[in-house]
């Protein structure tokens, strides 16, 4: 039993924290207002090399995939800014499922492309709009036809899909969630308008419409046997949990600093139990959530499916990040409501986690 | 590196503990709940064999230190090979015993909090002198007496006094302690002891407070009242009245410098360190009760065809499935916080903040989970024919003793804010 980081993990965490503080934090507000990512920051994030580190040596990577290390990294990134984090990690949404579940041929074809200075233009599409949405009950369908598959359906919130040449589309095939590599310029594929979301506004995400999109059998991830979607979903939920912890911690730290500074009735508001206790509960919530993230990550690193643990994790962090970011805003009172402090942005981002399945992966 | 593997020696031991819980605790839970004051003898006798053997090894270690190194404390954790998971082991054991029965668990014939104080502040000679009795002979109990009618959360308000009678080289203690767990067992049912917190100088506040070992048979000590409680009814909870109770000079815990009035709060702080271990221990007890309630609810609902499907999307979850998920998520979170606090001690890390975090959260979690369990089980949950209503009654104390949730939140808040009681009341 051990909860201490290794020296290398600590160094990675420190490096990412510097990136987050020096590059992400100064840029996030303008990026959110303008709906535009800071390209140089994205590149700096990519240069951290998280994905190439994970990719096996046979395909040009370092072969050191550690879900726990990625969880530490993603927490540190999201502390900086969530939209930027998703953009930095976006190539992994394509590469990691290939790495985890692809055929040897698919791995050979794709993974080396993610080990260079710039990732290839790819995207992934899981989420569907509607209250019915469940990653295991997709309405986008894939039917066998003419030796291949035909895809029909509508996806939403696919990050950076407008610049993608290939999109990993999740669809329901014979009652199970499978994934298909779809050419973005293929017939029947329409990358639609950019989504208008409450949060992560710096991150361009898109609707993708699929009308009788024909793909070859080789486009099915994992070949004929398909994928273990549970594994991909579990890796995604750990990443989302880590990001939620990072962003919640950002809100908590910001609120605490504010509360210690803001004087009302002759003393800092942090002197009042109602505020101090709110902060104390936030601190406990964050630590508890992080432990759940790490436990699930560790199980995945041990080769365990962790379905139960990631389900409990997702259930917990969806609410935790919202409550903490809500309290964070509350501590700032009226000033928290203004789009100058980050707390309102973190709250807008926070509520999204309940629908963010597939936007991050570890 | 991050590792959630439970050490094998703990897993192995737990099998015995689980057996003890299933065989000597659960079958008697209702009986001892309805026969307050009766000692759970089967449990006591079974656990005494186990506990006294463990204690024997400890005592032998201290005795060899006394003979070899003249009273110095044992090597700090970092100089030993690997981590010291004594507290982690304790936490797992207490969780399992409390899963069995939290009230009966508190009747464990062991030094308990009194022993924790001895180990935290006592000299090696004192450790041997006071703790040897737990390694041989008949079942023996240790206890700690801090609370008074006018001093609960406010420990600085303690008014029990200790006056030094230099002529006879004795301390003379006067005062009343309440809510002392196993005080009667320690003083009347065995040759145990109670560590009594008393002040040598009421005007000095915390600086005047010292821990005094009051052994069974001390004249002037009366176990005055046995409490009738909401829950943990099997646990012996008593008032102790000290009227010119005389104890040997050497029964004040700590080395000479700590006994010296001018040594400030070192003694008090030293004993506050016991809470770094005891808070996770109480949190573990809370989580054991919570697990019992959760597992029972889950199994009973499964019989009725209601089972959590971890792959179900949100919009298809029924309210009761969501409640079960909530219970399990809170159970996991509370337990992980507890294990984390205990594990830190294994690596010699300061865990004051984490100990208070887990205690605050675990008490609340156990309360919530057990109350929810009674609700979910409907009229069955409310019935005294099953144990769930008892677990709800047992759970509640964990929000209160060993530092109330509010006090523990205060400790957490002061720690994260860097405030003293001056800034944050």
XYZ file of C-alpha atoms in Angstrom:
787
model
C 0.000 0.000 0.000
C 1.575 3.277 -1.035
C 0.354 6.674 -2.165
C 3.646 8.394 -2.840
C 4.641 9.495 -6.322
C 7.832 8.208 -7.837
C 10.532 10.756 -8.533
C 9.831 10.714 -12.272
C 6.138 11.209 -11.698
C 6.896 14.096 -9.378
C 9.127 15.682 -12.023
C 6.424 15.265 -14.660
C 3.859 16.767 -12.342
C 6.142 19.731 -11.637
C 6.825 20.304 -15.326
C 3.158 20.189 -16.219
C 2.304 22.472 -13.344
C 4.761 25.024 -14.701
C 3.144 24.741 -18.122
C -0.276 25.112 -16.579
C 0.629 28.104 -14.476
C 2.842 29.962 -16.932
C 1.127 29.212 -20.220
C -2.367 27.863 -19.683
C -3.588 30.173 -16.950
C -2.730 33.440 -18.716
C -4.479 32.269 -21.874
C -7.645 30.547 -20.707
C -9.967 33.547 -20.348
C -9.370 35.033 -23.772
C -9.526 31.563 -25.264
C -12.936 30.963 -23.678
C -14.293 34.373 -24.731
C -13.022 34.054 -28.306
C -13.716 30.360 -28.660
C -10.151 29.827 -29.754
C -7.396 27.628 -28.404
C -3.907 29.015 -27.835
C -2.040 27.014 -30.467
C 1.373 27.471 -28.904
C 0.135 26.155 -25.590
C -1.367 23.110 -27.283
C 1.977 22.420 -28.936
C 3.784 22.843 -25.630
C 1.382 20.334 -24.120
C 1.938 17.897 -26.943
C 5.688 18.303 -26.426
C 5.265 16.813 -22.930
C 5.116 13.563 -24.823
C 2.464 11.735 -22.805
C 1.119 9.794 -25.777
C 4.470 8.797 -27.349
C 5.554 7.674 -23.882
C 2.649 5.276 -23.764
C 2.989 3.846 -27.259
C 4.960 0.567 -27.411
C 8.565 0.683 -28.577
C 7.750 -1.480 -31.600
C 5.753 1.435 -32.941
C 8.185 4.198 -32.112
C 7.135 5.042 -28.591
C 8.741 4.546 -25.195
C 6.513 1.660 -24.241
C 5.813 3.011 -20.759
C 2.059 3.213 -20.574
C 1.040 3.946 -17.017
C -2.551 4.899 -16.370
C -1.575 6.164 -12.922
C 1.102 8.429 -14.347
C -1.351 9.722 -16.941
C -3.849 10.387 -14.175
C -1.259 12.477 -12.348
C -0.453 14.322 -15.569
C -4.056 14.966 -16.550
C -4.894 16.293 -13.107
C -2.040 18.773 -13.421
C -3.093 19.779 -16.946
C -6.737 20.266 -16.050
C -5.734 22.376 -13.087
C -4.449 24.729 -15.770
C -7.414 24.641 -18.123
C -9.815 21.904 -19.127
C -10.463 22.959 -22.732
C -6.739 23.160 -23.419
C -6.226 19.807 -21.712
C -8.778 18.115 -23.924
C -7.143 19.659 -26.998
C -3.671 18.526 -25.907
C -4.908 14.982 -25.211
C -7.208 14.825 -28.232
C -4.933 12.684 -30.456
C -5.002 10.007 -27.772
C -8.738 9.641 -28.334
C -7.806 7.987 -31.626
C -4.429 6.496 -30.761
C -5.194 4.901 -27.397
C -8.134 2.767 -28.490
C -5.928 1.580 -31.376
C -3.136 0.883 -28.922
C -5.426 -0.924 -26.487
C -7.696 -2.790 -28.857
C -6.444 -2.530 -32.429
C -5.247 -5.393 -34.601
C -1.478 -5.665 -35.148
C -2.027 -4.217 -38.608
C -3.988 -1.269 -37.293
C -1.367 -0.570 -34.640
C 1.390 -0.679 -37.231
C -0.516 1.600 -39.560
C -1.391 4.231 -36.997
C 0.680 4.302 -33.860
C 4.006 5.415 -35.355
C 2.259 8.535 -36.631
C 1.685 9.665 -33.058
C 5.331 9.586 -32.044
C 6.494 12.617 -33.942
C 6.635 16.340 -33.248
C 3.052 16.815 -34.418
C 0.184 14.367 -34.224
C -1.792 13.423 -37.351
C -5.179 15.069 -37.935
C -7.573 12.629 -36.291
C -10.677 12.725 -34.143
C -12.998 10.444 -32.234
C -16.781 10.512 -31.917
C -18.677 8.746 -29.122
C -21.221 11.144 -27.638
C -24.720 11.460 -29.027
C -27.058 14.244 -28.166
C -30.155 13.396 -26.179
C -31.237 12.221 -22.787
C -31.084 8.649 -24.034
C -27.327 8.757 -24.410
C -25.364 5.885 -22.999
C -21.962 4.801 -24.291
C -23.159 1.192 -24.294
C -26.508 1.942 -25.846
C -25.464 3.948 -28.887
C -28.011 4.892 -31.488
C -25.397 5.292 -34.178
C -25.546 1.944 -35.941
C -23.133 -0.168 -37.936
C -24.561 -2.891 -40.125
C -22.703 -5.523 -42.084
C -23.111 -4.995 -45.787
C -21.169 -6.066 -48.869
C -18.251 -7.399 -46.852
C -17.931 -4.148 -44.940
C -20.089 -1.973 -42.735
C -22.572 0.831 -43.202
C -22.793 3.475 -40.509
C -25.780 5.671 -39.742
C -26.260 8.196 -37.003
C -25.418 11.523 -35.523
C -22.594 12.339 -33.166
C -21.946 15.451 -31.129
C -19.099 17.006 -29.160
C -16.294 15.508 -31.211
C -13.241 17.634 -30.399
C -11.335 19.165 -33.344
C -13.248 17.032 -35.855
C -13.210 19.811 -38.440
C -9.516 19.327 -39.090
C -9.586 15.547 -38.919
C -8.789 13.312 -41.877
C -9.789 10.177 -40.028
C -12.369 9.798 -37.303
C -12.784 6.911 -34.878
C -16.559 6.559 -34.788
C -18.230 4.450 -32.120
C -21.356 2.656 -33.235
C -23.680 -0.084 -32.113
C -22.893 -3.202 -34.111
C -24.957 -6.281 -33.347
C -25.866 -4.900 -29.929
C -22.341 -4.002 -28.820
C -20.355 -0.812 -28.998
C -17.669 -1.086 -31.643
C -15.370 1.497 -33.246
C -14.741 2.224 -36.890
C -12.035 4.271 -38.578
C -13.906 6.546 -40.936
C -12.392 8.876 -43.542
C -13.659 12.367 -42.831
C -14.116 13.095 -46.508
C -15.945 9.838 -47.145
C -19.352 9.801 -48.778
C -22.132 10.400 -46.329
C -19.853 11.919 -43.665
C -20.694 15.496 -42.790
C -18.774 17.315 -40.111
C -21.385 19.825 -39.145
C -21.539 23.062 -37.314
C -19.414 23.703 -34.304
C -21.222 22.855 -31.084
C -22.358 25.679 -28.854
C -21.638 24.470 -25.335
C -22.018 25.979 -21.879
C -18.374 25.374 -21.098
C -15.052 24.347 -22.633
C -15.801 27.111 -25.115
C -12.214 27.436 -26.298
C -12.386 23.873 -27.572
C -13.950 23.438 -31.013
C -16.202 20.404 -30.972
C -18.433 19.253 -33.777
C -21.508 17.408 -34.770
C -20.861 14.587 -37.216
C -23.633 13.285 -39.373
C -23.314 9.807 -40.885
C -25.681 8.846 -43.689
C -25.100 5.374 -45.083
C -21.367 5.694 -44.661
C -19.725 2.626 -46.142
C -16.460 1.397 -44.657
C -14.338 -1.656 -45.324
C -14.209 -4.515 -42.878
C -10.648 -3.488 -42.067
C -11.990 -0.224 -40.697
C -13.458 -2.007 -37.713
C -11.136 -1.527 -34.766
C -9.932 -4.865 -33.513
C -10.823 -6.566 -36.758
C -13.676 -8.990 -36.916
C -13.617 -9.743 -33.208
C -14.000 -6.062 -32.473
C -13.062 -4.275 -29.277
C -13.458 -4.614 -25.561
C -15.259 -1.298 -25.245
C -15.388 -1.606 -21.472
C -11.628 -1.242 -21.373
C -11.682 1.911 -23.477
C -14.500 3.384 -21.426
C -12.676 2.567 -18.195
C -9.540 4.322 -19.441
C -11.663 7.294 -20.409
C -13.360 7.505 -17.041
C -10.070 7.478 -15.177
C -8.900 10.381 -17.327
C -12.129 12.287 -16.739
C -11.816 11.643 -13.018
C -8.279 12.967 -12.997
C -9.336 16.078 -14.925
C -12.250 16.641 -12.575
C -9.928 16.438 -9.572
C -7.542 18.926 -11.205
C -10.215 21.436 -12.037
C -11.942 21.059 -8.676
C -8.613 21.662 -6.979
C -8.154 24.798 -9.072
C -11.480 26.147 -7.894
C -10.836 25.186 -4.290
C -7.388 26.812 -4.210
C -8.646 29.958 -5.869
C -11.565 30.252 -3.466
C -9.302 29.691 -0.473
C -6.878 32.392 -1.550
C -9.771 34.769 -2.115
C -11.387 33.984 1.214
C -8.158 34.646 3.091
C -7.822 37.988 1.383
C -11.371 39.306 1.242
C -12.177 41.354 4.342
C -15.758 41.844 5.460
C -16.996 42.716 8.949
C -13.413 43.520 9.857
C -11.858 40.134 9.093
C -11.102 37.850 6.172
C -14.204 35.830 5.327
C -12.086 32.697 5.773
C -12.318 33.348 9.507
C -15.995 32.375 9.379
C -16.818 28.744 9.947
C -19.353 28.601 7.148
C -16.666 29.488 4.648
C -13.851 27.592 6.353
C -15.958 24.447 6.649
C -16.973 24.685 3.003
C -13.290 24.765 2.086
C -12.517 21.878 4.446
C -15.222 19.703 2.868
C -13.906 20.606 -0.577
C -10.409 19.521 0.436
C -11.709 16.192 1.687
C -13.825 15.671 -1.436
C -10.816 16.296 -3.654
C -8.572 13.887 -1.767
C -11.254 11.213 -1.735
C -11.900 11.572 -5.457
C -8.207 11.442 -6.241
C -7.847 8.214 -4.293
C -10.714 6.732 -6.290
C -9.055 7.865 -9.533
C -5.771 6.307 -8.479
C -7.334 3.065 -7.366
C -9.096 2.642 -10.714
C -5.916 3.649 -12.567
C -3.846 1.186 -10.578
C -6.313 -1.601 -11.288
C -6.148 -0.869 -15.015
C -2.350 -0.879 -14.824
C -2.634 -4.309 -13.180
C -4.678 -5.504 -16.135
C -7.957 -5.569 -14.193
C -11.193 -4.487 -15.920
C -12.191 -2.110 -13.078
C -15.728 -1.748 -14.423
C -17.215 -1.345 -10.962
C -14.517 1.045 -9.790
C -14.747 3.272 -12.861
C -18.543 3.297 -12.652
C -18.352 4.408 -9.022
C -15.644 6.883 -9.960
C -17.668 8.480 -12.753
C -20.708 8.617 -10.524
C -18.673 10.352 -7.834
C -16.667 12.843 -9.845
C -19.578 14.078 -11.949
C -21.163 15.428 -8.803
C -17.980 16.249 -6.913
C -16.553 18.585 -9.532
C -19.865 20.383 -9.861
C -20.342 20.832 -6.119
C -16.807 22.041 -5.584
C -16.877 24.492 -8.461
C -20.262 25.712 -7.313
C -18.893 26.314 -3.808
C -15.818 27.911 -5.306
C -17.984 30.460 -7.020
C -20.105 30.894 -3.918
C -17.075 31.817 -1.823
C -16.368 34.711 -4.179
C -19.892 36.027 -3.814
C -20.920 38.572 -6.407
C -17.429 38.785 -7.805
C -17.537 35.089 -8.529
C -20.375 35.674 -10.911
C -18.322 37.952 -13.161
C -16.378 36.638 -16.120
C -13.133 37.999 -14.767
C -12.517 35.477 -12.061
C -12.135 31.894 -13.275
C -14.653 30.358 -10.899
C -17.680 30.893 -13.157
C -15.804 29.289 -16.031
C -14.864 26.335 -13.888
C -18.504 25.915 -12.907
C -19.603 25.963 -16.554
C -16.972 23.379 -17.329
C -17.778 21.298 -14.281
C -21.389 20.534 -15.127
C -20.239 19.039 -18.418
C -18.516 16.040 -16.837
C -21.837 14.257 -16.563
C -21.822 14.134 -20.382
C -18.082 13.971 -21.146
C -17.659 10.220 -21.679
C -14.986 9.764 -24.317
C -13.541 13.294 -24.269
C -10.394 12.219 -22.460
C -8.512 8.975 -22.168
C -5.631 7.754 -20.029
C 4.914 4.308 -6.139
C 1.127 4.276 -6.140
C 0.061 0.849 -5.007
C -3.249 -0.384 -3.649
C -2.110 -3.874 -2.825
C -3.026 -4.894 0.696
C 0.026 -6.438 2.416
C -0.307 -10.206 2.594
C 0.152 -10.375 6.352
C -2.882 -8.157 6.767
C -5.055 -10.152 4.381
C -4.072 -13.344 6.166
C -4.862 -11.999 9.589
C -8.188 -10.667 8.405
C -9.422 -14.168 7.732
C -9.132 -14.966 11.447
C -10.674 -11.673 12.387
C -13.585 -12.247 10.035
C -14.157 -15.629 11.621
C -14.188 -14.029 15.035
C -16.678 -11.468 13.765
C -18.967 -14.045 12.203
C -18.828 -16.515 15.055
C -18.582 -14.521 18.240
C -20.054 -11.167 17.295
C -22.909 -11.312 14.793
C -24.778 -14.180 16.492
C -24.687 -12.226 19.769
C -25.184 -8.705 18.457
C -28.842 -8.465 19.331
C -28.351 -10.118 22.710
C -25.700 -7.723 23.927
C -27.555 -4.784 22.426
C -30.498 -5.672 24.651
C -28.443 -6.668 27.696
C -26.426 -3.561 28.340
C -23.779 -4.172 30.926
C -23.131 -7.823 30.189
C -19.600 -8.566 29.063
C -19.384 -10.430 25.737
C -17.284 -13.226 27.177
C -16.913 -15.425 24.102
C -15.498 -12.520 22.126
C -13.310 -11.364 24.999
C -11.811 -14.781 25.634
C -11.214 -15.495 21.954
C -9.592 -12.130 21.263
C -7.558 -12.166 24.474
C -5.488 -15.059 23.213
C -4.777 -13.228 19.999
C -4.187 -9.781 21.490
C -2.064 -10.903 24.392
C 0.281 -12.781 22.068
C 0.747 -9.667 19.976
C 1.292 -7.598 23.087
C 3.862 -10.077 24.368
C 6.095 -9.458 21.390
C 5.841 -5.711 21.866
C 6.669 -5.946 25.547
C 9.661 -8.165 24.819
C 10.923 -5.580 22.365
C 10.653 -2.799 24.942
C 12.252 -4.932 27.616
C 15.244 -5.583 25.402
C 15.485 -1.866 24.718
C 15.474 -1.209 28.443
C 18.245 -3.713 28.932
C 20.269 -2.629 25.919
C 19.692 1.024 25.226
C 18.386 2.383 28.539
C 14.961 3.649 27.779
C 15.290 5.051 24.311
C 12.412 4.712 21.936
C 12.462 2.226 19.070
C 14.023 3.013 15.725
C 12.033 5.431 13.606
C 10.188 3.855 10.683
C 12.643 5.079 8.049
C 15.597 3.173 9.494
C 13.775 -0.145 9.411
C 13.609 -2.173 6.272
C 10.459 -1.106 4.450
C 7.310 0.516 5.834
C 5.799 -0.230 9.242
C 2.194 -1.179 8.644
C 1.196 -1.641 12.276
C -1.433 1.087 12.126
C -2.637 0.008 8.697
C -3.079 -3.497 10.063
C -4.958 -2.124 13.044
C -7.253 -0.182 10.747
C -8.121 -3.248 8.699
C -8.684 -5.280 11.832
C -10.923 -2.688 13.431
C -12.954 -2.326 10.248
C -13.603 -6.047 10.192
C -14.394 -6.271 13.897
C -16.789 -3.349 13.589
C -18.376 -4.979 10.586
C -19.059 -7.724 13.113
C -20.312 -5.530 15.920
C -19.010 -2.084 16.787
C -20.144 -2.275 20.404
C -18.666 -5.686 21.055
C -15.456 -4.600 19.309
C -15.057 -1.849 21.904
C -14.962 -4.577 24.566
C -11.694 -5.756 23.059
C -9.384 -6.683 25.937
C -6.536 -4.434 24.891
C -4.800 -1.221 25.926
C -6.886 0.799 23.419
C -6.701 4.571 23.804
C -5.078 4.353 27.190
C -2.349 2.243 25.656
C -2.048 4.675 22.768
C -1.290 7.444 25.247
C 1.298 5.300 27.002
C 2.982 4.469 23.724
C 2.917 8.049 22.500
C 4.207 9.778 25.604
C 5.451 7.178 28.042
C 9.037 6.204 28.655
C 10.097 2.696 27.715
C 10.029 1.756 31.392
C 6.450 2.930 31.606
C 5.501 1.052 28.483
C 6.743 -2.145 30.039
C 5.263 -1.411 33.442
C 1.801 -0.512 32.204
C 1.445 -2.663 29.121
C 2.888 -5.950 30.284
C -0.430 -6.771 31.930
C -1.944 -7.027 28.447
C 0.408 -9.814 27.481
C -0.293 -12.292 30.270
C -2.886 -13.456 32.771
C -6.602 -12.746 32.499
C -8.299 -10.417 30.008
C -7.354 -6.871 30.841
C -8.670 -3.543 29.606
C -7.122 -0.125 29.098
C -9.023 3.125 28.778
C -8.657 6.868 28.427
C -10.661 9.408 30.430
C -10.671 12.911 29.039
C -14.236 14.189 28.831
C -15.888 15.911 31.768
C -19.369 17.368 32.271
C -17.988 20.792 31.344
C -15.314 19.694 28.907
C -16.209 17.871 25.688
C -14.848 19.402 22.531
C -13.141 22.024 24.662
C -10.367 19.975 26.200
C -8.780 23.100 27.680
C -11.748 23.282 30.035
C -10.705 20.140 31.843
C -10.920 20.701 35.596
C -9.758 17.414 37.069
C -6.725 18.379 39.125
C -3.498 16.626 39.974
C -1.637 17.953 42.968
C 1.866 16.717 43.722
C 2.254 15.466 47.275
C 6.057 15.682 47.460
C 6.247 14.192 50.909
C 4.702 10.894 49.816
C 5.838 11.189 46.215
C 2.288 10.781 44.958
C -0.141 12.635 42.775
C -3.512 13.398 44.313
C -6.285 13.495 41.750
C -9.705 15.097 42.108
C -12.444 15.388 39.541
C -15.101 13.684 37.498
C -14.724 12.060 34.118
C -17.647 11.001 31.959
C -18.135 8.918 28.810
C -15.104 6.779 29.489
C -15.123 3.731 27.192
C -14.248 0.515 29.025
C -13.486 2.446 32.221
C -15.458 -0.039 34.291
C -13.823 -2.989 32.560
C -10.424 -1.425 33.197
C -10.902 -0.553 36.848
C -13.487 -3.028 38.173
C -13.351 -6.085 35.943
C -9.600 -6.396 35.510
C -6.223 -5.156 36.664
C -6.256 -2.565 33.957
C -5.829 1.181 33.975
C -7.368 4.403 32.837
C -5.261 7.281 31.537
C -6.810 10.303 33.185
C -6.169 13.752 31.804
C -5.763 16.189 34.640
C -4.301 19.606 35.110
C -1.414 20.439 37.404
C -2.107 24.131 36.921
C -5.653 25.173 35.938
C -4.453 28.676 34.995
C -1.977 27.270 32.469
C -4.678 25.891 30.185
C -3.403 23.144 27.881
C 0.127 23.567 29.157
C -0.951 22.296 32.548
C -2.592 19.147 31.275
C -0.873 15.831 31.747
C -1.816 12.190 31.335
C -1.926 10.178 34.554
C -2.185 6.412 34.728
C -4.811 5.403 37.260
C -4.549 1.679 37.840
C -7.262 -0.652 39.083
C -7.310 -0.746 42.865
C -6.301 2.890 43.297
C -7.986 4.231 46.429
C -10.352 7.163 45.907
C -11.504 6.030 42.491
C -15.152 5.157 41.960
C -16.829 3.979 38.785
C -19.915 6.027 39.417
C -22.338 5.574 36.546
C -22.901 3.283 33.607
C -24.433 5.078 30.639
C -27.418 3.812 28.672
C -26.812 4.714 25.070
C -28.490 4.927 21.685
C -26.050 2.437 20.255
C -22.831 0.533 20.861
C -24.733 -0.684 23.924
C -22.367 -3.594 24.427
C -19.612 -1.083 25.062
C -18.945 -0.158 28.659
C -19.342 3.634 29.008
C -18.886 5.005 32.502
C -18.337 7.993 34.733
C -15.367 7.946 37.057
C -15.147 10.056 40.182
C -11.735 10.734 41.672
C -11.719 11.877 45.295
C -8.221 12.394 46.556
C -7.176 9.455 44.474
C -3.485 8.790 45.092
C -1.173 7.397 42.441
C 2.608 6.948 42.401
C 4.663 9.844 41.103
C 5.928 7.631 38.280
C 2.406 7.203 36.983
C 2.455 10.513 35.172
C 3.298 9.636 31.595
C 6.450 10.889 30.009
C 10.035 11.635 30.799
C 11.012 14.018 33.564
C 11.180 17.037 31.247
C 7.584 16.474 30.224
C 6.488 16.266 33.821
C 8.146 19.589 34.531
C 5.497 22.317 34.630
C 7.608 24.672 32.582
C 7.893 22.260 29.689
C 4.876 23.877 28.058
C 2.481 21.952 25.917
C 4.887 19.284 24.811
C 3.141 16.638 26.855
C -0.267 17.661 25.640
C 0.893 17.835 22.062
C 2.644 14.526 22.393
C -0.571 12.901 23.394
C -2.487 14.718 20.724
C -0.229 12.739 18.405
C -2.107 9.638 19.524
C -5.048 11.013 17.598
C -3.067 10.728 14.388
C -3.403 6.976 14.841
C -6.642 6.790 16.789
C -8.628 8.923 14.381
C -8.048 6.572 11.461
C -8.849 3.734 13.853
C -12.235 5.225 14.718
C -12.818 6.036 11.072
C -12.170 2.369 10.350
C -14.783 1.369 12.885
C -17.279 3.690 11.239
C -16.518 2.236 7.837
C -16.962 -1.318 9.112
C -20.466 -0.534 10.300
C -21.176 1.206 7.021
C -19.995 -1.797 5.043
C -22.212 -4.100 7.056
C -25.238 -1.943 6.289
C -24.367 -1.555 2.634
C -23.745 -5.264 2.073
C -26.945 -6.234 3.832
C -28.961 -3.712 1.815
C -27.390 -4.816 -1.423
C -27.996 -8.498 -0.721
C -31.552 -7.989 0.480
C -32.451 -5.870 -2.523
C -30.883 -8.464 -4.789
C -33.309 -11.021 -3.346
C -36.087 -8.669 -4.421
C -34.636 -8.501 -7.920
C -33.039 -5.096 -7.474
C -29.380 -5.144 -8.339
C -27.003 -2.450 -9.456
C -25.906 -2.848 -13.051
C -22.687 -0.845 -13.250
C -23.110 -0.505 -17.006
C -26.526 1.109 -16.920
C -26.729 4.665 -18.216
C -27.996 7.396 -15.963
C -31.419 7.781 -17.530
C -32.279 4.156 -16.919
C -31.265 4.037 -13.275
C -34.103 3.695 -10.813
C -34.014 5.831 -7.689
C -33.146 2.880 -5.516
C -30.333 1.800 -7.839
C -28.970 5.296 -7.595
C -29.171 5.132 -3.827
C -27.189 1.890 -3.864
C -24.568 3.438 -6.115
C -24.364 6.423 -3.811
C -23.905 4.129 -0.820
C -21.165 2.154 -2.484
C -19.369 5.227 -3.793
C -19.383 6.846 -0.360
C -18.245 3.608 1.216
C -15.286 3.410 -1.110
C -14.356 7.074 -0.680
C -14.534 6.898 3.121
C -12.496 3.739 3.259
C -9.800 4.994 0.883
C -9.353 8.135 2.975
C -8.964 5.981 6.074
C -6.457 3.636 4.485
C -4.508 6.608 3.155
C -4.194 8.188 6.594
C -3.047 4.918 8.145
C -0.638 4.140 5.306
C 1.111 7.479 5.704
C 2.116 6.486 9.215
C 3.697 3.385 7.743
C 6.115 5.549 5.798
C 6.771 7.868 8.714
C 4.813 10.722 7.172
C 2.980 13.290 9.269
C -0.702 12.612 8.849
C -2.413 15.036 11.221
C -4.482 16.580 8.415
C -5.308 13.289 6.744
C -6.299 11.695 10.056
C -8.830 14.423 10.713
C -10.051 14.284 7.128
C -10.811 10.601 7.270
C -12.403 10.819 10.707
C -14.671 13.701 9.682
C -15.719 11.975 6.495
C -16.053 8.424 7.832
C -18.359 9.397 10.676
C -20.628 11.245 8.295
C -20.478 8.439 5.759
C -21.388 5.742 8.251
C -24.258 7.854 9.514
C -25.549 8.489 6.012
C -25.160 4.928 4.775
C -26.802 3.307 7.788
C -29.665 5.783 7.818
C -30.168 5.222 4.104
C -30.096 1.461 4.628
C -32.957 1.607 7.116
C -34.889 3.749 4.674
C -34.267 1.488 1.695
C -35.268 -1.628 3.581
C -38.608 -0.125 4.516
C -40.482 -1.707 7.429
C -37.921 -4.515 7.517
C -35.157 -1.978 8.028
C -37.044 -0.484 10.913
C -37.563 -3.807 12.669
C -35.454 -4.986 15.586
C -35.630 -8.471 14.108
C -32.673 -7.608 11.906
C -29.519 -5.736 12.756
C -29.727 -2.787 10.347
C -31.541 -0.490 12.780
C -28.897 -1.361 15.357
C -26.141 -0.464 12.909
C -27.748 2.920 12.383
C -27.758 3.444 16.147
C -24.188 2.181 16.418
C -22.954 4.372 13.587
C -24.035 7.695 14.992
C -21.381 7.888 17.705
C -18.685 7.997 15.039
C -19.749 11.507 14.142
C -19.082 12.441 17.740
C -16.385 10.636 19.670
C -12.660 10.938 18.984
C -13.390 14.505 17.975
C -16.789 15.484 16.600
C -17.177 15.948 12.868
C -17.240 19.693 13.476
C -14.019 19.623 15.471
C -12.315 17.505 12.865
C -13.519 19.833 10.122
C -12.125 22.681 12.184
C -8.768 20.935 12.348
C -8.836 20.369 8.603
C -9.861 23.971 7.973
C -7.165 25.413 10.208
C -4.596 23.189 8.589
C -5.453 24.052 4.993
C -5.864 27.741 5.796
C -2.787 27.943 7.995
C -4.911 29.412 10.795
C -4.725 29.035 14.542
C -7.725 29.237 16.828
C -7.098 32.951 16.875
C -8.191 33.307 13.259
C -10.724 30.517 13.078
C -12.855 29.780 16.088
